[in-house]
Coordinates of N, CA and C in Angstrom, one line a residue:
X1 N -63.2 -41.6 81.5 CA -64.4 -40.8 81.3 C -64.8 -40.3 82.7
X2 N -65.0 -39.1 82.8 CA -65.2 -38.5 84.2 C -66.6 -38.0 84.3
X3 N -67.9 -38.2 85.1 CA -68.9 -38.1 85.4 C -68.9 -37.3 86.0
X4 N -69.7 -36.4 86.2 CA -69.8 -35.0 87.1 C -71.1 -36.1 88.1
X5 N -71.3 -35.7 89.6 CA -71.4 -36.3 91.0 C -73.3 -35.9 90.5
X6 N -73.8 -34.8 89.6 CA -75.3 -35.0 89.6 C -75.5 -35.7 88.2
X7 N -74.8 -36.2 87.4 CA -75.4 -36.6 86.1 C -76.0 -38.5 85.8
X8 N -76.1 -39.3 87.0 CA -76.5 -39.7 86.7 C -76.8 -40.9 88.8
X9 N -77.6 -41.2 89.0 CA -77.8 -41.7 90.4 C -77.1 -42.6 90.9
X10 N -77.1 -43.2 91.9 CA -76.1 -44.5 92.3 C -76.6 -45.5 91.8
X11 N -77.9 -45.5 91.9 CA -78.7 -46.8 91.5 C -78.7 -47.1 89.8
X12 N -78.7 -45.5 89.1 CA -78.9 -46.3 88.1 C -77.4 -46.2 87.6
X13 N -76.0 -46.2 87.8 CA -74.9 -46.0 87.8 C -74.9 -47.6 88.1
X14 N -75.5 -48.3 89.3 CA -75.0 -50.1 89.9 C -75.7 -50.5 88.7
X15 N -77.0 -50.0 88.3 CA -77.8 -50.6 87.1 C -76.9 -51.1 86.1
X16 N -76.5 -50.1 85.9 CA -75.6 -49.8 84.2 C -74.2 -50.9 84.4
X17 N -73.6 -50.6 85.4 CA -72.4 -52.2 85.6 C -73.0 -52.8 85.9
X18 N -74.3 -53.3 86.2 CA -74.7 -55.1 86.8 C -74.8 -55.4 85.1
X19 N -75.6 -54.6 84.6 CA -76.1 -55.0 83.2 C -74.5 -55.2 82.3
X20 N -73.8 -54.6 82.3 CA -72.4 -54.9 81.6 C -71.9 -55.9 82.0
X21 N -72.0 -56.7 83.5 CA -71.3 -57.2 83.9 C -72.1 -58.5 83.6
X22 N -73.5 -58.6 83.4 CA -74.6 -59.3 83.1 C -74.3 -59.7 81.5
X23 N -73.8 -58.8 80.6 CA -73.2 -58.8 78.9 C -72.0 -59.9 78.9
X24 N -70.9 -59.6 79.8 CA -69.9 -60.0 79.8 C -70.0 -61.5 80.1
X25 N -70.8 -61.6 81.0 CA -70.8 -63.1 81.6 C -71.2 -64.2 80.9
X26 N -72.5 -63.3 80.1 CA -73.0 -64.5 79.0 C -72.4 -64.3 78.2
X27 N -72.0 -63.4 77.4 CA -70.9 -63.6 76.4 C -70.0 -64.6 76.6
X28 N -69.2 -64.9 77.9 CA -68.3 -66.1 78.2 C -69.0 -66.9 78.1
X29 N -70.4 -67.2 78.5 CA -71.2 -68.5 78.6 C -71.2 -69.0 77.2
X30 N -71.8 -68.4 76.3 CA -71.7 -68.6 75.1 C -70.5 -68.8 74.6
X31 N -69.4 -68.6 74.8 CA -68.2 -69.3 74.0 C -68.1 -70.7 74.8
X32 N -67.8 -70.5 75.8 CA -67.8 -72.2 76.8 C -68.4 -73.1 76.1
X33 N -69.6 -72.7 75.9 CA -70.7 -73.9 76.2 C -71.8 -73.1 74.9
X34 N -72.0 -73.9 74.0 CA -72.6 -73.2 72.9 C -74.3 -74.2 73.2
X35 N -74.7 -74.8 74.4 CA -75.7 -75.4 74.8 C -76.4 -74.0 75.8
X36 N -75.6 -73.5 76.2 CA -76.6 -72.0 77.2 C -76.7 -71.1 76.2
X37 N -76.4 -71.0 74.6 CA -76.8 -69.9 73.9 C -78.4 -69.6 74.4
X38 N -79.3 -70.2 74.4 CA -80.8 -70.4 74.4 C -81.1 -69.3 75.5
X39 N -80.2 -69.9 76.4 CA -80.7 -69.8 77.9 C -80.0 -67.9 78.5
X40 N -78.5 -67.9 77.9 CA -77.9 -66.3 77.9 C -78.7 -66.0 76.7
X41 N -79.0 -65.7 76.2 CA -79.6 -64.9 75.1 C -81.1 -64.0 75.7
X42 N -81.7 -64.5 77.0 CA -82.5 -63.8 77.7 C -81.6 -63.3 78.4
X43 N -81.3 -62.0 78.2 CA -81.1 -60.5 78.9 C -81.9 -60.3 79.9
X44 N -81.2 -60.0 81.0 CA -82.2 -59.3 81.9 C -82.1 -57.6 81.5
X45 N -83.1 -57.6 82.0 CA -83.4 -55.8 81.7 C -83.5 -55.0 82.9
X46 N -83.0 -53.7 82.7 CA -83.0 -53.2 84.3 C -83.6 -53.1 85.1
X47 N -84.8 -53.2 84.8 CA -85.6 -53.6 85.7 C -85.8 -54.7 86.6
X48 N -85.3 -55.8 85.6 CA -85.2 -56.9 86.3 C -84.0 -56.9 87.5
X49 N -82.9 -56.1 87.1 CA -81.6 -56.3 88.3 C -82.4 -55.7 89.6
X50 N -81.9 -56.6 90.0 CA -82.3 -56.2 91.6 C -81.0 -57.0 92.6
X51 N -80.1 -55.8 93.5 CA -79.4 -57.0 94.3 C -79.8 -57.7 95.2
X52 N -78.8 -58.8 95.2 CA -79.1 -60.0 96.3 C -78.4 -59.0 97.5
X53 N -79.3 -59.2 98.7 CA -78.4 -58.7 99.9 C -78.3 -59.9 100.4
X54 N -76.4 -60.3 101.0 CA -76.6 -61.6 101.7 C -76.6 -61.5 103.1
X55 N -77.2 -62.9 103.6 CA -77.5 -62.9 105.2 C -76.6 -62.3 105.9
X56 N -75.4 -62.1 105.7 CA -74.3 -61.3 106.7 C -74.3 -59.9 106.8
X57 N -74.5 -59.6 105.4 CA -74.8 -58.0 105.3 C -75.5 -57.1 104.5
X58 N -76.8 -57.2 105.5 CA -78.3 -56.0 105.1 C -77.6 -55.2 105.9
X59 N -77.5 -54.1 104.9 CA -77.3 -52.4 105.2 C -78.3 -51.8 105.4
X60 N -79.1 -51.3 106.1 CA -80.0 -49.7 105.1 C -79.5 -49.1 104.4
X61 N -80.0 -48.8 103.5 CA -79.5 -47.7 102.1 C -79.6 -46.2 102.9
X62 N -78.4 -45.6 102.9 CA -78.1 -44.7 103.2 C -77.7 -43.7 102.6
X63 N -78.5 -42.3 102.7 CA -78.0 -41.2 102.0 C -77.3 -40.3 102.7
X64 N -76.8 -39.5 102.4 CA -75.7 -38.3 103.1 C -75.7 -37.0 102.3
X65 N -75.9 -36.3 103.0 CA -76.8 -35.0 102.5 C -75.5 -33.9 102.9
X66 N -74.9 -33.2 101.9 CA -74.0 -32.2 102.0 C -74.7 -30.8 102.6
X67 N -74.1 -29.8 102.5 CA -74.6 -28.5 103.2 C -75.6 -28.3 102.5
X68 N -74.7 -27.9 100.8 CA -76.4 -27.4 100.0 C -77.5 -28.3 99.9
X69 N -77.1 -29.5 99.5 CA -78.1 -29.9 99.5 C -79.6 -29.9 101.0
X70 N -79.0 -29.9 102.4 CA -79.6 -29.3 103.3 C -80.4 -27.8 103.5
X71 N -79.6 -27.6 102.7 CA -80.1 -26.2 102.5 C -81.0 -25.7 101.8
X72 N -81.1 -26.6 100.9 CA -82.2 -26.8 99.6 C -83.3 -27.7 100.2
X73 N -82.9 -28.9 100.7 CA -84.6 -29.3 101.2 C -84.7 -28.6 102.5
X74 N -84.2 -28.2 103.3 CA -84.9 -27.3 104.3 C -85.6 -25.8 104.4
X75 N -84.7 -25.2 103.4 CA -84.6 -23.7 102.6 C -84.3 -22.3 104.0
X76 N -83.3 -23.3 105.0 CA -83.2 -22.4 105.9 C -81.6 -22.2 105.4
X77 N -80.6 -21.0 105.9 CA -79.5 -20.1 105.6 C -78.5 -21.0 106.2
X78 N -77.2 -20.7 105.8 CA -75.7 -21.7 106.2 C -76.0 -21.2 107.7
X79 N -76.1 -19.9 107.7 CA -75.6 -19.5 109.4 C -76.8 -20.3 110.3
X80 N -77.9 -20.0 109.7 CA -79.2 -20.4 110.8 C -78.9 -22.2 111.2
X81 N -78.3 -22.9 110.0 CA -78.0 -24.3 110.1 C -76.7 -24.3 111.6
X82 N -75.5 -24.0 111.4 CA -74.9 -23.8 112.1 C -75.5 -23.4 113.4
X83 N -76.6 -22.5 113.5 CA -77.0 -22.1 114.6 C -77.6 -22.9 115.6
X84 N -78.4 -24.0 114.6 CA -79.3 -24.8 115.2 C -78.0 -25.9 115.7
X85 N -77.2 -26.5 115.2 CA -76.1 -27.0 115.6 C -75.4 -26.3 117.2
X86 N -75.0 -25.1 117.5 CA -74.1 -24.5 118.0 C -75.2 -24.6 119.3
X87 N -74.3 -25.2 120.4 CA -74.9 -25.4 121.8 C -75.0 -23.8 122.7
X88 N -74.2 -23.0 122.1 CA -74.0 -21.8 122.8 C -75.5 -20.6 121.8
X89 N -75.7 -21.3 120.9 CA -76.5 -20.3 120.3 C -77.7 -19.8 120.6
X90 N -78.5 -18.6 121.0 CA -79.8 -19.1 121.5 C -81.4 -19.7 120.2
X91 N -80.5 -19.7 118.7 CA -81.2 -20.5 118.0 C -81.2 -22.2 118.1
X92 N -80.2 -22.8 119.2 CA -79.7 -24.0 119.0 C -81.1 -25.0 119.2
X93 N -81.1 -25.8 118.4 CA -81.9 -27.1 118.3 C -81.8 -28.0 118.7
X94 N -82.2 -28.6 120.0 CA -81.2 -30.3 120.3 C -81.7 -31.3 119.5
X95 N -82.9 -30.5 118.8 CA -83.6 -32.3 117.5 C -83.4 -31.9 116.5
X96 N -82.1 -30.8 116.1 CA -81.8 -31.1 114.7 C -80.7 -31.8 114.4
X97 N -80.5 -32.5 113.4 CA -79.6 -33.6 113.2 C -78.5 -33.2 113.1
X98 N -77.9 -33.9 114.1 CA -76.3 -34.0 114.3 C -75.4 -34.3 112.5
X99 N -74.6 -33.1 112.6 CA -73.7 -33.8 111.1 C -72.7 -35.0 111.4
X100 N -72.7 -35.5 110.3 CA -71.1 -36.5 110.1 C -70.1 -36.3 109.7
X101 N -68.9 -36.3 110.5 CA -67.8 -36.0 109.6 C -67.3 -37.4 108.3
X102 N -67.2 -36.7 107.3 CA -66.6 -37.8 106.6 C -65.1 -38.1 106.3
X103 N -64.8 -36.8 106.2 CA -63.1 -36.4 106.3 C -63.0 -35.3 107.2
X104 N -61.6 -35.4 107.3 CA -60.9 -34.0 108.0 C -61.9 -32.9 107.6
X105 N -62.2 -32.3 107.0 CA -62.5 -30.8 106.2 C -64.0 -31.2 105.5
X106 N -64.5 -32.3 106.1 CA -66.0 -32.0 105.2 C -66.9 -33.2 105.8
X107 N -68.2 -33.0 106.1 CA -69.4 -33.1 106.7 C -70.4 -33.4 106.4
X108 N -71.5 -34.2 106.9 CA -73.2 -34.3 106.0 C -73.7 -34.6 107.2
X109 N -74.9 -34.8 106.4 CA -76.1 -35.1 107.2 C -77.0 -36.3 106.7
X110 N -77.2 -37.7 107.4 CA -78.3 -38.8 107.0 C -79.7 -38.0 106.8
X111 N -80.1 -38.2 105.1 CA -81.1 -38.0 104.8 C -82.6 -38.3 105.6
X112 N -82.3 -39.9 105.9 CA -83.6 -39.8 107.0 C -83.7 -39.4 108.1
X113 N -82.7 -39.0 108.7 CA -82.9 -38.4 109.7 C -83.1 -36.6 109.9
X114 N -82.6 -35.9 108.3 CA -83.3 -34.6 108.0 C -85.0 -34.8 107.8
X115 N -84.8 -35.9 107.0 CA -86.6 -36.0 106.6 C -87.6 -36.3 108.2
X116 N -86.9 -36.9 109.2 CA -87.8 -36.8 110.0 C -88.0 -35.4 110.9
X117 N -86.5 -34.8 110.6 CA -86.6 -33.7 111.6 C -87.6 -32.6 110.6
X118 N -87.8 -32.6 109.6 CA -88.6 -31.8 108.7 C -90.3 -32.1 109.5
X119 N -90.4 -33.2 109.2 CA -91.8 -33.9 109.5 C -91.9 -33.3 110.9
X120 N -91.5 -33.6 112.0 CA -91.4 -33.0 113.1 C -91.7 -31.4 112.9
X121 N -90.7 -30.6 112.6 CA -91.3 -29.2 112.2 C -92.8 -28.6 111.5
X122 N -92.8 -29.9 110.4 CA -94.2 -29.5 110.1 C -95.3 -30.1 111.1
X123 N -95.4 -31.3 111.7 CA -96.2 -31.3 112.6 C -96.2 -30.6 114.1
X124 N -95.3 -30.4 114.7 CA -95.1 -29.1 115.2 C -95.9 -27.8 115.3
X125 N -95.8 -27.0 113.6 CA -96.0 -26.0 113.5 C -97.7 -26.2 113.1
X126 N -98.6 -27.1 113.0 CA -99.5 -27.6 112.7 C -100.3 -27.7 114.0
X127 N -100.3 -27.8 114.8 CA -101.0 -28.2 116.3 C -101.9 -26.7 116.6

């Protein structure tokens, strides 16, 4: 079954397998050991999942923001983006956020660090 990339979020995508994987587990508990029926039989609910991060590795939750979508929370044009990038340009920006490559042929940008450069702009243009 193939999911199209906006139909449903990362988070509630980990939701949906912790909770299957949450189904599966007590289902085995309950064949094992017919003494933890009581105990598997409380479902957690999605709400309740929440991951464990272990002491070795806390990440920050990271987003990565493709063109359009930069282009949509900023509502500035492919070229002007580019521009602000391009060191030769006289639109160029040295505080707008550097992209990442992810592969050969394609690029983003970390969401918090567009969201600050935004905030910046609007307090900027505010003074």
């Amino acid at each position: 079954m193939h999911h199209s990339r906006n139909s449903t979020s990362c988070p509630q995508r980990c939701r949906a397998v912790l909770s299957r994987v949450n189904f599966y587990s007590t289902r085995n508990d309950m064949r094992s050991n017919p003494r933890t029926i009581s105990r598997s039989m409380k479902m957690t609910t999605h709400q309740e999942i929440k991951p464990k991060p272990s002491a070795q590795s806390v990440q920050p939750p990271y987003k990565i923001l493709r063109l359009k979508q930069v282009l949509e929370c900023t509502g500035l044009s492919r070229s002007t983006v580019y521009d602000l990038l391009d060191k030769n340009s006289p639109r160029h920006d040295p505080s707008f956020p550097r992209s990442i490559h992810l592969t050969q042929s394609s690029i983003g940008w970390l969401e918090s660090e567009m969201q600050t450069w935004i905030e910046s702009r609007i307090t900027k243009s505010r003074r």
